[in-house]
Amino acid sequence: MNGPFVKNSVIPLEITDLNNLGFGVGHLVDGRTVFVKGAVTGDSCEVRLIKIASTYCVGRLETLLRASPHRLEDDTCTAADACGGCVYRHVAYAHELACKRSYVEHAFRKAGLPDVTVLPVRTTGRVSGYRNKALYPVKVGKTGMIAGFYARKTHEVVAAAHCALAPEIFGEILGFVCGFCDSHGITAYEESTGKGLLRHVYLRYAEGTGEVMVTLVLNGDKLPGEAEFVRALTGRFPSVVSVYINQNTQNTNVVLGDRYRLLLGKPHLSDILCGKKFSLSPDSFYQVNHDAAELLYGLAAEKAGLTGEETLLDLYCGAGTIGISMADRARRVIGVEIVPGAVRCAEENAAMNGLSNTAFYCGDASDTEKLLAAAEAAEGTLSPDVVIIDPPRKGTTPELISFLACREVPKIVYVSCDPDTLARDCALFREAGYRIGEVTPVDLFPRTGHVENVVLLTRENA
Ligand code: SAH
């Protein structure tokens, strides 16, 4: 078809790709890209053009003329369309992995690094029940309180207590919490009015021990019937070892407030990862996919190539998991993390594992130079042999990159949850004199559009 293309016209389209939002991608004869929700690479279809812009169009799938072999019919989730989290739900997993790899390749090409090799995506193969952490907003529905997820791009709560990505016990606990609220007159928070008590139910599960932590996020500091609640909850679910209230009285999109109050049980959740024990406060970051995190840390360790003689910096260290998992193979491990609760956890975790070669500092990783000054005053100049950086999605900073380059750190292992910022930062590392190794994507988040990556950067002429 030669166009011109008008809104609402129905056109035949071959789907040639799938993007990281799960949209099928095709092209008009004039070269413009058409994004089609629900379409899969290899589909032959008729689509209605519902948006026409100068560089791209959005089409709605009207008729599937020939279904792609990559399609997967999965009707196990009742909230999939509204929730939108599992962007690859309608795609065979092998094809999802291929799409994730090409997304990472694309990110490196966009960053001006087309020569970088991106390896096939590594996976544990487990695509459901892997999420060990979830935050569920609540609202009052026709039959009482319901917990679920925000519908894509909105703050409309969609009931989805039984998410296929989460362990089954999460759905059971949500049902229990909602039932308790209904029978005790506990109201759900409404963003529009700022009224109502329960905002979110925050659940964490320790895969290695089976322990569960339950945190109720309240628009207030007290839950009516608190003592009865914890008694009934832990009676029904013996694996719940820790129950918190988090207070968030701000009219904000931020889910968690700063104040936690332990109602019952242990302050920390215990888990076992890479053969080490970890204790996690509710505000400590922890990888959401336990088994895939072990795969990721194993790859990071391989790339780090430790011999037992190295000084290892673990920047953006959270509860110290990466550094502690490698501490037996390093002479000294120094972690830097911005959340004070996580730093305390890291210190406790090191002690719990009997390590005496670790130290953790609280602060901005960009200020590592200043943070190291204290350690250097005591121990003399520390020359980091290997630096692991594992920043949040926004990536690291030019300041940290130039600090590491000035110190002539021979090896940097970059662990990243965002391919675009990883590629951007790798370009800066290359300018600063680093060779970019093969990028290994690891699927920590099957069915969703996210993918983790790990890459070794080595100093040229080191
Ligand atoms: N390496 C850890 C945590 C990775 S997540 C793990 O594998 O579990 C990223 C971590 O960086 C979080 O713990 C977050 O609190 C921390 N963080 C965010 N911004 C930071 C900054 N500017 N400086 C130091 N740490 C930061």
Tab-separated table of N, CA and C and ligand atoms in Angstrom, residues 273 280 283-288 293 296-297 314-323 336-340 342 361-368 371 388-397 415 417 444 452, ligand 1:
chain	number	residue	atom	x	y	z
A	273	LEU	N	22.126	-16.384	49.973
A	273	LEU	CA	22.382	-16.084	48.563
A	273	LEU	C	23.852	-16.372	48.303
A	280	LEU	N	18.073	-8.602	55.949
A	280	LEU	CA	17.608	-7.448	55.170
A	280	LEU	C	16.583	-6.630	55.922
A	283	ASP	N	14.002	-1.446	54.271
A	283	ASP	CA	14.409	-0.406	53.323
A	283	ASP	C	15.689	-0.740	52.568
A	284	SER	N	16.203	-1.964	52.731
A	284	SER	CA	17.408	-2.320	51.973
A	284	SER	C	17.029	-2.855	50.607
A	285	PHE	N	17.794	-2.427	49.617
A	285	PHE	CA	17.608	-3.000	48.284
A	285	PHE	C	18.061	-4.458	48.312
A	286	TYR	N	17.360	-5.295	47.580
A	286	TYR	CA	17.763	-6.692	47.428
A	286	TYR	C	17.267	-7.118	46.059
A	287	GLN	N	18.083	-7.870	45.345
A	287	GLN	CA	17.671	-8.292	44.005
A	287	GLN	C	16.337	-9.043	44.092
A	288	VAL	N	15.410	-8.746	43.171
A	288	VAL	CA	14.059	-9.317	43.300
A	288	VAL	C	13.965	-10.767	42.844
A	293	ALA	N	19.745	-13.728	40.529
A	293	ALA	CA	20.785	-12.898	41.153
A	293	ALA	C	22.038	-13.741	41.379
A	296	LEU	N	23.715	-13.924	38.124
A	296	LEU	CA	24.333	-12.626	37.827
A	296	LEU	C	25.618	-12.423	38.632
A	297	TYR	N	25.557	-12.686	39.928
A	297	TYR	CA	26.737	-12.486	40.773
A	297	TYR	C	27.853	-13.451	40.362
A	314	ASP	N	32.967	-2.246	46.145
A	314	ASP	CA	31.609	-2.616	45.750
A	314	ASP	C	30.776	-1.339	45.870
A	315	LEU	N	30.615	-0.626	44.741
A	315	LEU	CA	29.920	0.664	44.793
A	315	LEU	C	28.437	0.465	44.473
A	316	TYR	N	27.582	1.235	45.161
A	316	TYR	CA	26.123	1.045	45.108
A	316	TYR	C	25.833	-0.359	45.667
A	317	CYS	N	26.325	-0.610	46.866
A	317	CYS	CA	26.398	-2.001	47.345
A	317	CYS	C	25.132	-2.506	48.024
A	318	GLY	N	24.120	-1.639	48.252
A	318	GLY	CA	22.915	-2.121	48.928
A	318	GLY	C	23.280	-2.758	50.250
A	319	ALA	N	22.757	-3.946	50.515
A	319	ALA	CA	23.041	-4.640	51.772
A	319	ALA	C	24.354	-5.422	51.695
A	320	GLY	N	25.190	-5.076	50.734
A	320	GLY	CA	26.548	-5.651	50.663
A	320	GLY	C	26.627	-6.981	49.941
A	321	THR	N	25.549	-7.358	49.258
A	321	THR	CA	25.459	-8.720	48.734
A	321	THR	C	26.574	-9.098	47.744
A	322	ILE	N	26.879	-8.191	46.806
A	322	ILE	CA	27.876	-8.575	45.795
A	322	ILE	C	29.251	-8.725	46.456
A	323	GLY	N	29.648	-7.694	47.216
A	323	GLY	CA	30.979	-7.722	47.841
A	323	GLY	C	31.120	-8.899	48.794
A	336	VAL	N	30.178	0.962	49.230
A	336	VAL	CA	29.626	2.316	49.373
A	336	VAL	C	28.148	2.264	48.983
A	337	GLU	N	27.331	2.856	49.831
A	337	GLU	CA	25.881	2.801	49.623
A	337	GLU	C	25.254	4.043	50.263
A	338	ILE	N	24.176	4.538	49.646
A	338	ILE	CA	23.609	5.811	50.104
A	338	ILE	C	22.526	5.643	51.184
A	339	VAL	N	21.894	4.471	51.269
A	339	VAL	CA	20.820	4.286	52.263
A	339	VAL	C	21.428	3.785	53.586
A	340	PRO	N	21.287	4.589	54.668
A	340	PRO	CA	21.948	4.204	55.924
A	340	PRO	C	21.518	2.822	56.434
A	342	ALA	N	20.654	0.256	54.769
A	342	ALA	CA	21.300	-0.791	53.966
A	342	ALA	C	22.760	-0.953	54.392
A	361	TYR	N	30.725	2.086	53.713
A	361	TYR	CA	30.593	3.525	53.938
A	361	TYR	C	29.259	4.009	53.405
A	362	CYS	N	28.675	4.945	54.148
A	362	CYS	CA	27.391	5.499	53.730
A	362	CYS	C	27.633	6.820	53.019
A	363	GLY	N	27.175	6.924	51.791
A	363	GLY	CA	27.326	8.175	51.059
A	363	GLY	C	27.078	7.957	49.584
A	364	ASP	N	27.259	9.044	48.843
A	364	ASP	CA	27.065	9.015	47.400
A	364	ASP	C	28.292	8.375	46.750
A	365	ALA	N	28.045	7.404	45.881
A	365	ALA	CA	29.178	6.729	45.230
A	365	ALA	C	30.044	7.703	44.441
A	366	SER	N	29.445	8.801	43.981
A	366	SER	CA	30.248	9.804	43.263
A	366	SER	C	31.304	10.422	44.162
A	367	ASP	N	31.065	10.343	45.477
A	367	ASP	CA	32.032	10.889	46.445
A	367	ASP	C	32.962	9.802	46.993
A	368	THR	N	33.128	8.728	46.267
A	368	THR	CA	33.933	7.606	46.763
A	368	THR	C	35.325	8.076	47.216
A	371	LEU	N	34.952	9.418	50.591
A	371	LEU	CA	34.567	8.355	51.526
A	371	LEU	C	35.746	7.434	51.824
A	388	ILE	N	33.389	-2.954	41.433
A	388	ILE	CA	32.079	-3.368	40.913
A	388	ILE	C	31.182	-2.143	41.029
A	389	ILE	N	30.486	-1.768	39.968
A	389	ILE	CA	29.479	-0.726	40.133
A	389	ILE	C	28.134	-1.274	39.706
A	390	ASP	N	27.145	-1.029	40.540
A	390	ASP	CA	25.800	-1.576	40.304
A	390	ASP	C	24.772	-0.495	40.631
A	391	PRO	N	24.740	0.576	39.813
A	391	PRO	CA	23.891	1.720	40.153
A	391	PRO	C	22.414	1.482	39.848
A	392	PRO	N	21.549	2.359	40.343
A	392	PRO	CA	20.152	2.282	39.936
A	392	PRO	C	19.999	2.635	38.452
A	393	ARG	N	18.749	2.652	37.969
A	393	ARG	CA	18.531	2.797	36.515
A	393	ARG	C	19.197	4.010	35.890
A	394	LYS	N	19.311	5.080	36.647
A	394	LYS	CA	19.860	6.284	36.005
A	394	LYS	C	21.361	6.163	35.726
A	395	GLY	N	21.958	5.080	36.154
A	395	GLY	CA	23.363	4.846	35.838
A	395	GLY	C	24.299	5.586	36.775
A	396	THR	N	25.582	5.604	36.406
A	396	THR	CA	26.548	6.255	37.284
A	396	THR	C	26.845	7.663	36.780
A	397	THR	N	27.839	8.311	37.384
A	397	THR	CA	28.083	9.721	37.046
A	397	THR	C	29.436	9.899	36.359
A	415	VAL	N	27.579	-3.689	36.586
A	415	VAL	CA	26.319	-4.443	36.637
A	415	VAL	C	25.212	-3.404	36.496
A	417	CYS	N	20.935	-2.386	35.491
A	417	CYS	CA	19.556	-2.816	35.215
A	417	CYS	C	18.939	-1.962	34.112
A	444	LEU	N	16.816	-11.166	34.728
A	444	LEU	CA	16.340	-11.139	36.119
A	444	LEU	C	14.832	-10.916	36.192
A	452	GLU	N	18.820	-7.216	32.902
A	452	GLU	CA	20.052	-6.841	33.616
A	452	GLU	C	21.246	-7.131	32.698
B	1	SAH	N1	24.580	-4.070	44.579
B	1	SAH	C1	23.369	-4.220	45.346
B	1	SAH	C2	22.393	-3.078	45.171
B	1	SAH	C3	22.123	-2.620	43.777
B	1	SAH	S1	20.759	-1.511	43.573
B	1	SAH	C4	22.717	-5.542	45.031
B	1	SAH	O1	23.080	-6.243	44.088
B	1	SAH	O2	21.814	-5.938	45.788
B	1	SAH	C5	21.475	0.046	43.616
B	1	SAH	C6	21.815	0.517	45.001
B	1	SAH	O3	22.400	1.813	44.874
B	1	SAH	C7	20.638	0.670	45.968
B	1	SAH	O4	20.940	0.020	47.167
B	1	SAH	C8	20.551	2.194	46.190
B	1	SAH	O5	20.118	2.527	47.503
B	1	SAH	C9	21.977	2.607	45.969
B	1	SAH	N2	22.201	4.006	45.534
B	1	SAH	C10	21.397	4.792	44.797
B	1	SAH	N3	22.008	5.955	44.529
B	1	SAH	C11	23.231	5.902	45.106
B	1	SAH	C12	24.340	6.800	45.166
B	1	SAH	N4	24.300	7.990	44.574
B	1	SAH	N5	25.445	6.415	45.837
B	1	SAH	C13	25.505	5.197	46.448
B	1	SAH	N6	24.484	4.307	46.416
B	1	SAH	C14	23.366	4.655	45.760
